Tab-separated table of C-alpha atoms in Angstrom:
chain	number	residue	atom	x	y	z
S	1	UNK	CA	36.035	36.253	-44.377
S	2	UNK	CA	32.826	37.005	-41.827
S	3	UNK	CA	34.829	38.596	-39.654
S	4	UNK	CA	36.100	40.880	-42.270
S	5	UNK	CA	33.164	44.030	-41.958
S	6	UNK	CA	33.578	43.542	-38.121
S	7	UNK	CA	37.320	44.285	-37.966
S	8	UNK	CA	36.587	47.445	-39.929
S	9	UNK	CA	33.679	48.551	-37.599
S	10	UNK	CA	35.971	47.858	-34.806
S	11	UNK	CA	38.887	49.985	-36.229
S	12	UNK	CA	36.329	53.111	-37.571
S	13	UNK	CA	34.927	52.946	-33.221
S	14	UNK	CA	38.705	53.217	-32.123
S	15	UNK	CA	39.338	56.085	-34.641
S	16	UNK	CA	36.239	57.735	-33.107
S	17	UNK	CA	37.047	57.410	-29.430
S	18	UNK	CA	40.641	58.732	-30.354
S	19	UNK	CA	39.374	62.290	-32.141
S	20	UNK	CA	36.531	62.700	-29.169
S	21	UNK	CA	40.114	62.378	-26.771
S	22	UNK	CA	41.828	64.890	-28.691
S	23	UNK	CA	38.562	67.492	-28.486
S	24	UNK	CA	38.242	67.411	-25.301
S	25	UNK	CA	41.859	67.642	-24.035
S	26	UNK	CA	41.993	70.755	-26.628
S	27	UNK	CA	38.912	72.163	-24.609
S	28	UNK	CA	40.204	71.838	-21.171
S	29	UNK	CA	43.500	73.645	-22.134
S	30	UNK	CA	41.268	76.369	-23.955
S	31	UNK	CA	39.456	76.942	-20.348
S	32	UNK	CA	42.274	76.913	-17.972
S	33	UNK	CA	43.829	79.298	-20.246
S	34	UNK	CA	40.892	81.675	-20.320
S	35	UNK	CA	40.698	81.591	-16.630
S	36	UNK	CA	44.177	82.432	-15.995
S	37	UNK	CA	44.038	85.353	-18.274
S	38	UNK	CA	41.247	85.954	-16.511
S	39	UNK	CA	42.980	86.298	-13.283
S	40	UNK	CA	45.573	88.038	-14.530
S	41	UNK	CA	42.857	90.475	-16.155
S	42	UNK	CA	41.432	90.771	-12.487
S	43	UNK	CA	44.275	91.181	-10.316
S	44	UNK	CA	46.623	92.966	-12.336
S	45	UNK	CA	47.512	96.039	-9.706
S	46	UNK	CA	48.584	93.100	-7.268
S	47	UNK	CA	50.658	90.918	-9.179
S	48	UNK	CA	52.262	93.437	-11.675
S	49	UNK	CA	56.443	94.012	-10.698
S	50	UNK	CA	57.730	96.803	-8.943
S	51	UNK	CA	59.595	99.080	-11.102
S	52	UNK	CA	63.185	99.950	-10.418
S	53	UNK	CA	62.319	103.546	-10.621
S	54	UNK	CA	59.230	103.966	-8.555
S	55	UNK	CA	60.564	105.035	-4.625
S	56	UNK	CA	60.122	102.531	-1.627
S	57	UNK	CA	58.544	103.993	1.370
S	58	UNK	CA	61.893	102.815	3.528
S	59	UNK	CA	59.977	104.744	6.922
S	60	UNK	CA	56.992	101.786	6.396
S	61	UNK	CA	59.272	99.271	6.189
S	62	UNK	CA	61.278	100.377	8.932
S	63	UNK	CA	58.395	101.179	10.789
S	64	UNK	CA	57.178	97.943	10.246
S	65	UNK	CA	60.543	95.988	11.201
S	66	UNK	CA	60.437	97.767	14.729
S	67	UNK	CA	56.783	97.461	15.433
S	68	UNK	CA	57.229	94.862	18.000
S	69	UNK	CA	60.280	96.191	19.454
S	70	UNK	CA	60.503	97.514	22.765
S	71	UNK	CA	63.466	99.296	24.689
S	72	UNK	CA	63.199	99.321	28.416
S	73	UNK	CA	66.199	100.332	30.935
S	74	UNK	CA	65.989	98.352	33.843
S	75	UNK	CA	66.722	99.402	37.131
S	76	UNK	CA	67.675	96.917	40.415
S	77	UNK	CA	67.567	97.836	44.097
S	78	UNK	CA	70.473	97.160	45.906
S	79	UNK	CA	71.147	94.212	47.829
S	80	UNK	CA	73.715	93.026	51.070
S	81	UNK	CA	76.468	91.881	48.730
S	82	UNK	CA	79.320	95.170	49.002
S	83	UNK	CA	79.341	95.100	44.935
S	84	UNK	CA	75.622	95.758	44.686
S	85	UNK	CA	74.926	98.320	47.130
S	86	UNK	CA	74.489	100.465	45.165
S	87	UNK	CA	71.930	99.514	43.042
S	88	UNK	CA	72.690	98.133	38.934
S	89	UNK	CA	71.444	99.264	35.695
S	90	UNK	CA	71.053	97.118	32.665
S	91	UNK	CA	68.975	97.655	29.003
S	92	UNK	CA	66.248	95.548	26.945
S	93	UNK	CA	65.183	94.827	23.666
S	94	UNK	CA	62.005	93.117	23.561
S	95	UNK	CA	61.146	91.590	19.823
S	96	UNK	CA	57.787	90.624	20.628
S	97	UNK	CA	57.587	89.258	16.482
S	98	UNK	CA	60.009	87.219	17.197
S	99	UNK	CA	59.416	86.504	20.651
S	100	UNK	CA	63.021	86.947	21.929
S	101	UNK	CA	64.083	89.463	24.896
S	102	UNK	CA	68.122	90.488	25.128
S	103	UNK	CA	69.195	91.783	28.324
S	104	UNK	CA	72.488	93.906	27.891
S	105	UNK	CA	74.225	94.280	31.286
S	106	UNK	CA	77.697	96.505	31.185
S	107	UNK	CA	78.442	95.286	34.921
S	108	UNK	CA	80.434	92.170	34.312
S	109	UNK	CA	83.816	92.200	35.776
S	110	UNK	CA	86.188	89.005	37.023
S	111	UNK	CA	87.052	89.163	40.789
S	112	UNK	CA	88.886	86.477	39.691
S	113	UNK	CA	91.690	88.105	37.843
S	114	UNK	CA	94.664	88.477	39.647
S	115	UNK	CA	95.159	91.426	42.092
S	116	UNK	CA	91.269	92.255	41.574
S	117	UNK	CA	91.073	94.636	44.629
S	118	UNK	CA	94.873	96.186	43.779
S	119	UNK	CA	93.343	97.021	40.839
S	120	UNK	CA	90.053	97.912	41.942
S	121	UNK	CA	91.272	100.840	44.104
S	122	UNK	CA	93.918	102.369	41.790
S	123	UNK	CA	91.237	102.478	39.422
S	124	UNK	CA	92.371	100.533	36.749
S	125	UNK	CA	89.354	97.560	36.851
S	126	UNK	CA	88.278	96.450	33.248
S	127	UNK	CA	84.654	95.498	33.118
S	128	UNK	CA	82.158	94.902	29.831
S	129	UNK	CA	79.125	94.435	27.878
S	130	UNK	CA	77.705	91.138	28.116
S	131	UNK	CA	74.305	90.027	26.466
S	132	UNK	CA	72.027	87.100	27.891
S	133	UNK	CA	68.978	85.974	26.323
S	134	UNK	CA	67.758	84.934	29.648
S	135	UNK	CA	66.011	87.537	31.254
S	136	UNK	CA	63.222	85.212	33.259
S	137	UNK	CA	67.016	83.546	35.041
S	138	UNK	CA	68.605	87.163	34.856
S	139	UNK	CA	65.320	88.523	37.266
S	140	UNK	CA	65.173	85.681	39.314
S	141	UNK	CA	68.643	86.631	41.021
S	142	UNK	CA	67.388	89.858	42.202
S	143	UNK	CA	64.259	87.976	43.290
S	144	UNK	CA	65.997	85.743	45.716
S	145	UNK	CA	68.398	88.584	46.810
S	146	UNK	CA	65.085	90.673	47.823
S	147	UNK	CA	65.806	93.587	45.264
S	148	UNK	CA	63.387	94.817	42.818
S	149	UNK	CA	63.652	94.870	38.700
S	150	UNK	CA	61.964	98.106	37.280
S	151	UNK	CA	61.508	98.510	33.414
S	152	UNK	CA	60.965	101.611	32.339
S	153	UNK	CA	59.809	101.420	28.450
S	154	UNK	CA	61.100	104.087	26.412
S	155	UNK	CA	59.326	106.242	24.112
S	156	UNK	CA	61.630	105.799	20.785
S	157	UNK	CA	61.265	106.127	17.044
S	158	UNK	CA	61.493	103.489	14.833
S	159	UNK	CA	64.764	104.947	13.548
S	160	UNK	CA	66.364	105.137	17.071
S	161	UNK	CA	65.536	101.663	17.841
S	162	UNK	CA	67.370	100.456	15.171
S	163	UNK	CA	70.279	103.069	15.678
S	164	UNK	CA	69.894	101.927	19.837
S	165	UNK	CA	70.426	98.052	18.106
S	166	UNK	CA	73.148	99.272	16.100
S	167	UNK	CA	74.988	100.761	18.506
S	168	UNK	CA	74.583	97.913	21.070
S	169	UNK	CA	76.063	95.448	17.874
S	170	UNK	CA	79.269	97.559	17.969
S	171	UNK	CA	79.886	97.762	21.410
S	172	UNK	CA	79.573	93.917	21.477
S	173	UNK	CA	82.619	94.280	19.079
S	174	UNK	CA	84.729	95.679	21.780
S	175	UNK	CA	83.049	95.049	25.372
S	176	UNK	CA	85.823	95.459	27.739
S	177	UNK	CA	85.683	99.056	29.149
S	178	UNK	CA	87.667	100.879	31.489
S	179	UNK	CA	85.290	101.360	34.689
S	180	UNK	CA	85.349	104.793	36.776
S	181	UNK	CA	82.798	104.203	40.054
S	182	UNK	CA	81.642	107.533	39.525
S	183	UNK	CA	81.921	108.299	35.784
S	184	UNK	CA	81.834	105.433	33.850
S	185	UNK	CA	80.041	102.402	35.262
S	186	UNK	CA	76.884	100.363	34.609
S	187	UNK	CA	74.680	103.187	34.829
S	188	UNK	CA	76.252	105.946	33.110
S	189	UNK	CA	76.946	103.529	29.426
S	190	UNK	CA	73.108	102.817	29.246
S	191	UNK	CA	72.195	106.722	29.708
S	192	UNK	CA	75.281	107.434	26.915
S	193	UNK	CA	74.320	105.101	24.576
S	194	UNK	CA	70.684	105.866	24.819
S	195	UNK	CA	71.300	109.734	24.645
S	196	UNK	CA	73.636	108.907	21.509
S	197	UNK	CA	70.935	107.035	19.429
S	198	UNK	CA	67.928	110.113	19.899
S	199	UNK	CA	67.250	111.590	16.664
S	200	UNK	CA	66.835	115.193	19.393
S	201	UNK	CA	68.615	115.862	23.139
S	202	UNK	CA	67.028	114.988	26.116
S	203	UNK	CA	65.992	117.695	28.550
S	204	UNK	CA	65.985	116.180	32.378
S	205	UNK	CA	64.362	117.841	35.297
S	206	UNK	CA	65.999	119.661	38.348
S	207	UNK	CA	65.280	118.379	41.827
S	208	UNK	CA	64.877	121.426	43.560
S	209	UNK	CA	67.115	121.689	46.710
S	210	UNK	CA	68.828	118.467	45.545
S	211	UNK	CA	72.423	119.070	45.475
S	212	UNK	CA	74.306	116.548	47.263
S	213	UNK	CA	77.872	115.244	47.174
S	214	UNK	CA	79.192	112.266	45.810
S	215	UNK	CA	80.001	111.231	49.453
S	216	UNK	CA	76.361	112.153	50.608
S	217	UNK	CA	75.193	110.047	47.554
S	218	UNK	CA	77.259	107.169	48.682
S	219	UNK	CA	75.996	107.259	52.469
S	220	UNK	CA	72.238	107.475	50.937
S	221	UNK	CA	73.231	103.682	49.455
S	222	UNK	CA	75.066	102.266	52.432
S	223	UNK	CA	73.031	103.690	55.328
S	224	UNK	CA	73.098	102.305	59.035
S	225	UNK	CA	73.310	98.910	58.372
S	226	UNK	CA	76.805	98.641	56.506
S	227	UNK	CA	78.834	101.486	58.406
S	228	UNK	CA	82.204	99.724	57.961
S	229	UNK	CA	81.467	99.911	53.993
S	230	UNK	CA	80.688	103.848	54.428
S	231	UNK	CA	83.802	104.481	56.859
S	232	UNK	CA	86.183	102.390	54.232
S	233	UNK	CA	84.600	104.267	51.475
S	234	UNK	CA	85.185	107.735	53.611
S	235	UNK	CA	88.905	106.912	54.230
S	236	UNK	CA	89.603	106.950	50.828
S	237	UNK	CA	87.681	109.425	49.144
S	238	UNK	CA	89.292	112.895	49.190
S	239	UNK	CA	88.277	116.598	48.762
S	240	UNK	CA	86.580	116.537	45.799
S	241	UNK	CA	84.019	113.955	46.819
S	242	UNK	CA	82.436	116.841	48.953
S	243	UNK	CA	81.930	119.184	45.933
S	244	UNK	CA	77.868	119.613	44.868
S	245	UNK	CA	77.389	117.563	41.920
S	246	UNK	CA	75.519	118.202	38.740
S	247	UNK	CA	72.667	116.302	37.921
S	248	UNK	CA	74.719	114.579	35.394
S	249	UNK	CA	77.127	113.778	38.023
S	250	UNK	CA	74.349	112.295	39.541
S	251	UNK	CA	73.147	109.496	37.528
S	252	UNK	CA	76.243	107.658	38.555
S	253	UNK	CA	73.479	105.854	41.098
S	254	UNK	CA	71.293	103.721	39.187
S	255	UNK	CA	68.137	104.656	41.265
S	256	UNK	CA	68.732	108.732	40.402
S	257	UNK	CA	69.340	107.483	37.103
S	258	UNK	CA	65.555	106.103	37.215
S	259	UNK	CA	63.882	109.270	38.827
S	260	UNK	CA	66.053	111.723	35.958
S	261	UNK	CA	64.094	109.189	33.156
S	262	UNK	CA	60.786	109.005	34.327
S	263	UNK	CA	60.727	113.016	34.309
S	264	UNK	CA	63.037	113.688	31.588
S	265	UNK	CA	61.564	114.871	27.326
S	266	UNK	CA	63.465	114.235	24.189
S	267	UNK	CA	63.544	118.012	22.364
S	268	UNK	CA	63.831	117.823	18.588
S	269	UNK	CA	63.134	121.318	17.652
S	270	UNK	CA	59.709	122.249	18.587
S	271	UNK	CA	58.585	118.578	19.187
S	272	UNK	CA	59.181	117.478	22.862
S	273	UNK	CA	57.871	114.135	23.746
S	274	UNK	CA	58.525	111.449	27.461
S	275	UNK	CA	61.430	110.035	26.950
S	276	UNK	CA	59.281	106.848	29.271
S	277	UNK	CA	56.523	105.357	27.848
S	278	UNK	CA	55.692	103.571	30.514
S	279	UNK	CA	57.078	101.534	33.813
S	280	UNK	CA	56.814	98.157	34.555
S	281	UNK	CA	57.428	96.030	37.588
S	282	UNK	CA	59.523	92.893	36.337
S	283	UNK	CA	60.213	91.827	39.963
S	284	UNK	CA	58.268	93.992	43.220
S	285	UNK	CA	60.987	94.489	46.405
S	286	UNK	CA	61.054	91.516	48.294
S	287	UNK	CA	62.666	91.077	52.250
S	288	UNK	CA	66.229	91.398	52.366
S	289	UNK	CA	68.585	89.286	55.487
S	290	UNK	CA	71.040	91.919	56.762
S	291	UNK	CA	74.110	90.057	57.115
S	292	UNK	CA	75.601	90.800	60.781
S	293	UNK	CA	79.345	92.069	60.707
S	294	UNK	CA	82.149	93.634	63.244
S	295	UNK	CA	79.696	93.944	66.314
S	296	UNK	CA	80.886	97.485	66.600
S	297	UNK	CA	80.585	100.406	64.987
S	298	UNK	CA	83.417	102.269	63.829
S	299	UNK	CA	82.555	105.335	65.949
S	300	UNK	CA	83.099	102.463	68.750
S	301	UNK	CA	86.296	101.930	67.960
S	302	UNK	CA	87.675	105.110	66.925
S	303	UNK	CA	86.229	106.092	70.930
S	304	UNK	CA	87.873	103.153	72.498
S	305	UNK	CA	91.224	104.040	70.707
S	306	UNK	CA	90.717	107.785	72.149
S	307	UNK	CA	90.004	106.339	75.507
S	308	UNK	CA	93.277	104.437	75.190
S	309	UNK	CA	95.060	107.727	74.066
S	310	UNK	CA	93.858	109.476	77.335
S	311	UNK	CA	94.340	106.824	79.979
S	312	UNK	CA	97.851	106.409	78.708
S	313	UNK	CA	98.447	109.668	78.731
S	314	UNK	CA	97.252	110.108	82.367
S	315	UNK	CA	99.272	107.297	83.311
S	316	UNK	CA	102.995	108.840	81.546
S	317	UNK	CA	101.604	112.550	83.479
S	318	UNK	CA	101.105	110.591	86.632
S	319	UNK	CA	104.712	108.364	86.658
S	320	UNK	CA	106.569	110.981	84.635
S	321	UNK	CA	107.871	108.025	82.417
S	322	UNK	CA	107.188	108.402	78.857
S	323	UNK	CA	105.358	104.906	77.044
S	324	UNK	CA	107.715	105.210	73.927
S	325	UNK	CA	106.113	101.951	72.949
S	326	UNK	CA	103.006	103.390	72.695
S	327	UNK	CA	104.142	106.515	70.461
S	328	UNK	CA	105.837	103.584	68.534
S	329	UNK	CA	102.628	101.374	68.047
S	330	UNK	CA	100.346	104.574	66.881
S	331	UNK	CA	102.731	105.725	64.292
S	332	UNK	CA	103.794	102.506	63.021
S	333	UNK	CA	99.975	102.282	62.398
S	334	UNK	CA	99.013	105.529	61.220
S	335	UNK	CA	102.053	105.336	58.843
S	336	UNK	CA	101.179	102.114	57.259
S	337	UNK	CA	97.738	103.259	56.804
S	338	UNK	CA	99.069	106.898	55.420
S	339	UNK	CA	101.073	105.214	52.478
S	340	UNK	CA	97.831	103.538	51.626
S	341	UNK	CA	96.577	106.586	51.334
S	342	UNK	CA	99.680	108.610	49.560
S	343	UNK	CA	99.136	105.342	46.755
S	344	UNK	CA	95.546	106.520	46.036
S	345	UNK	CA	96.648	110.325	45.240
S	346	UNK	CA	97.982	108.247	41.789
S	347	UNK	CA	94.973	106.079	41.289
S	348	UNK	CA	92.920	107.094	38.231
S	349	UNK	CA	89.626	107.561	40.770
S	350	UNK	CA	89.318	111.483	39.979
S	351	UNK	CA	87.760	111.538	43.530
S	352	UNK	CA	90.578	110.061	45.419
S	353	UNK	CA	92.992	112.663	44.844
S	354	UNK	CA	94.063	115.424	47.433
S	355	UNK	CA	92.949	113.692	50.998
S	356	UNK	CA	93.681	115.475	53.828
S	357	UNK	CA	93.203	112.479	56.055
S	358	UNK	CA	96.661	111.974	55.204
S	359	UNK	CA	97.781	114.989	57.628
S	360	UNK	CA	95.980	112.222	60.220
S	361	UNK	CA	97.180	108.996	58.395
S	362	UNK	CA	101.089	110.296	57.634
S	363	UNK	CA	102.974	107.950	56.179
S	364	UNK	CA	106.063	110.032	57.296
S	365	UNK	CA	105.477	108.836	60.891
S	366	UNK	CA	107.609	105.418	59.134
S	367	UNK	CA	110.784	107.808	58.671
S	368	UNK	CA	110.780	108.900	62.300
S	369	UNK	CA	109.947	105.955	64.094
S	370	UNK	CA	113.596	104.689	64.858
S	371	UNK	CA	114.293	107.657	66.376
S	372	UNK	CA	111.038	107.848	68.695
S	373	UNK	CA	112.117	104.711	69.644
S	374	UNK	CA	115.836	104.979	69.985
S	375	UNK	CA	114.795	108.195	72.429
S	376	UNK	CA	116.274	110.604	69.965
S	377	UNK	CA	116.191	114.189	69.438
S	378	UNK	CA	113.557	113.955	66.664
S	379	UNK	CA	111.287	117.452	64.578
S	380	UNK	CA	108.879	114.498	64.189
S	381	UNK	CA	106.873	115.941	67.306
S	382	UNK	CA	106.451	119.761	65.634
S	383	UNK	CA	105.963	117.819	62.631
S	384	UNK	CA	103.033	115.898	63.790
S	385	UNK	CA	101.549	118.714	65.744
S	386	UNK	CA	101.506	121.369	62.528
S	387	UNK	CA	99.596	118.471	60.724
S	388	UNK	CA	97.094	117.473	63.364
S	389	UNK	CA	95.931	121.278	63.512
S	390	UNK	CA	95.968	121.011	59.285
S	391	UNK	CA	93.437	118.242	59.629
S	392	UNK	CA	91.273	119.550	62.154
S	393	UNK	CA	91.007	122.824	60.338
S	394	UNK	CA	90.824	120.548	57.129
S	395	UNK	CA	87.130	119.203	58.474
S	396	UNK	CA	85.716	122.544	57.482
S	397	UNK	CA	86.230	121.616	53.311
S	398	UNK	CA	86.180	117.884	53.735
S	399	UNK	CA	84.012	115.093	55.950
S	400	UNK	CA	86.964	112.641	57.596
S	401	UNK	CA	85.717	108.529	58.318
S	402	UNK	CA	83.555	108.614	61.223
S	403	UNK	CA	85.221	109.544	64.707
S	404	UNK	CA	89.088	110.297	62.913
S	405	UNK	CA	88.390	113.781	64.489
S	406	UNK	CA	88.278	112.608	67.834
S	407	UNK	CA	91.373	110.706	66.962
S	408	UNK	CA	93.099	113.623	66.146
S	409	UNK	CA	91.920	115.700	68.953
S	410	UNK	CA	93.309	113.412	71.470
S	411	UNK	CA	96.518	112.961	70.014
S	412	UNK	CA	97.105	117.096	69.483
S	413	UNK	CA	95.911	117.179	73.404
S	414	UNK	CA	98.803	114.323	74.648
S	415	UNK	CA	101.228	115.850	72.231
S	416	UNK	CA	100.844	119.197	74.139
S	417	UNK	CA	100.522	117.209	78.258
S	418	UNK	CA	103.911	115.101	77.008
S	419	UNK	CA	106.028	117.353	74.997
S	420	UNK	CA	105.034	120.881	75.507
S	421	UNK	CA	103.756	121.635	78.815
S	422	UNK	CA	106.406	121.635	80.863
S	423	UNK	CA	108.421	124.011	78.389
């Protein structure tokens, strides 16, 4: 019974303790409440929802998507290998948000594949577009070949960097192309695909007094140190490789592709703007090994073959005995060479077509041979003789491989001493 009023006290201090809970849980609930309103109160132009209805500024967000983008067309110097001569082109996209840099390169082919060369000549080589991540490995193969990397950024809108990407994303669909040396190569699908993606044109520069041929061109690239590459190149490029080219024409050659950028403006109505921002050197020219070929020139040989013609000539006026094995050995040899010839007049190289160094290079020589040799009666003589005039005469429109003239000089001059000047 004493602990009776204790109990009670007891259960009246827990009731207590359990009400002063209660208040103050009620009161922290009250203020977090209050301050949240308050926030909301505060910072209601941030956080309220976009309404369906108001417009988006889509040129700030595209603007803001392509602020670290960067579209350079890089240009490489050429090198000894025969393939790079000439110099290649490639493009970049620089994403410097995301730190990633794509290097698109439409000069892949496949030597591999059979009858690569076959193929090669009668213009029907397939290359594509191929994009590498690795530009860093992609530079450092021109570095140990000795040839430069140039970057030249380009000047675009945010719109025709993403039309540039687009583009790029559907050629990737179909990458295999059919490559032309001269009209559609490496150099040519960067400058189209560029030109296709400006929201204006693009207005290049002349060169003043700059109007060489696509020959001419070719010899600027190959120069004295590869003359066997320039005299196979001039045996089977025809008339219309001596024609002035346009400036279009031109760009063909990575390096003139360069020099038409750096002064060329994109026109969009009265706005005109660089189409270069700036240039950049990824890689500066390094020393280049010339590799050492055929210790003579082809001039040297062409010479030696007209010093042949002449002392066997001398030698058939001097015994009166005609060397029908010799007239035997030159034609089977200009004939074989004259049907490679006669197969390029159906290659799909525009340029290739209509070569008079077939009046030189007659693949008709193959028809008359057995007679020649058999001693025959033969027109193959008057034949040969109308042609050889046709091919000097022919050097006035079109530049022959170096020293064919004297070639054909000689040979008019013994067909005259053996066949006609004793009639």
């Amino acid at each position: 019974m004493a602990l009776t009023p204790f109990l009670c006290n007891f259960a009246a201090v827990k009731r207590i303790r359990l009400f002063l809970r209660v208040l103050l849980l009620v009161f922290a609930m009250m203020t977090v409440s209050g301050n949240a309103d308050a926030q909301q109160t505060v910072g209601n132009d941030s956080l309220r929802p976009i309404s369906i209805d108001e417009p988006i500024d889509e040129d700030s967000l595209l603007a803001a998507r392509m602020a670290g983008v960067e579209v350079s067309l890089l240009t490489c110097s050429p090198h000894e290998e025969v393939y790079s001569l000439y110099g290649h082109t490639a493009l970049l996209i620089t994403d410097r948000m995301a730190r990633r840099q794509w290097v698109f390169n439409y000069g892949v082919f496949d030597y591999r594949k059979p009858h690569f060369v076959w193929r090669f000549m009668m213009g029907q080589t397939d290359y594509r577009l191929e994009s590498t991540p690795a530009l860093l490995a992609w530079c450092d193969y021109y570095r140990r070949w000795g040839s430069s990397v140039e970057a030249q950024v380009l000047d675009l809108t945010p719109r025709e960097k993403l039309q540039l990407q687009t583009a790029l994303a559907e050629n990737m669909k179909t990458p295999v192309y059919r490559y032309n040396f001269f009209f559609d190569n490496c150099s040519t699908r960067p400058r189209d695909i560029i030109e296709r993606s400006l929201d204006g044109t693009v207005s290049y520069a002349e060169r003043p007094g700059y109007e060489p041929t696509l020959r001419q061109m070719v010899h600027e690239c190959t120069g004295s140190d590869h003359r066997w590459a320039a005299f196979g190149n001039d045996l089977l490029l025809g008339f219309r490789a001596d024609q002035k080219t346009t400036q279009r024409e031109r760009q063909f050659l990575p390096a003139s592709l360069s020099w038409d950028f750096d002064h060329a403006t994109v026109v969009r109505g009265s706005d005109r703007r660089p189409l270069v921002l700036r240039r950049v050197t990824l890689i500066p020219q390094g020393q280049q090994t010339v590799k050492q070929g055929f210790p003579l020139s082809p001039l040297a040989c062409t010479l030696f073959i007209c010093l042949l013609i002449a002392a066997v000539t001398g030698y058939e006026l001097h015994s009166k005995r005609q060397q029908v094995w010799f007239d035997g050995v030159m034609m089977l040899l200009t004939g074989v060479a004259g049907c490679l010839l006669t197969l390029m007049f159906f290659s799909e190289h525009p340029a290739t077509s209509t070569n008079l160094q077939v009046l030189l290079l007659n693949p008709l020589a193959l028809l008359f041979l057995p007679q020649v040799i058999r001693r025959r009666k033969t027109l193959w003589w008057k034949l040969q003789g109308v042609c050889l005039l046709l091919f000097l005469l022919g050097a006035l429109v079109q530049d022959y491989a170096e020293g064919l003239e004297f070639v054909a000089l000689f040979l008019l001059i013994r067909l005259y001493l053996t066949h006609y000047h004793d009639q």
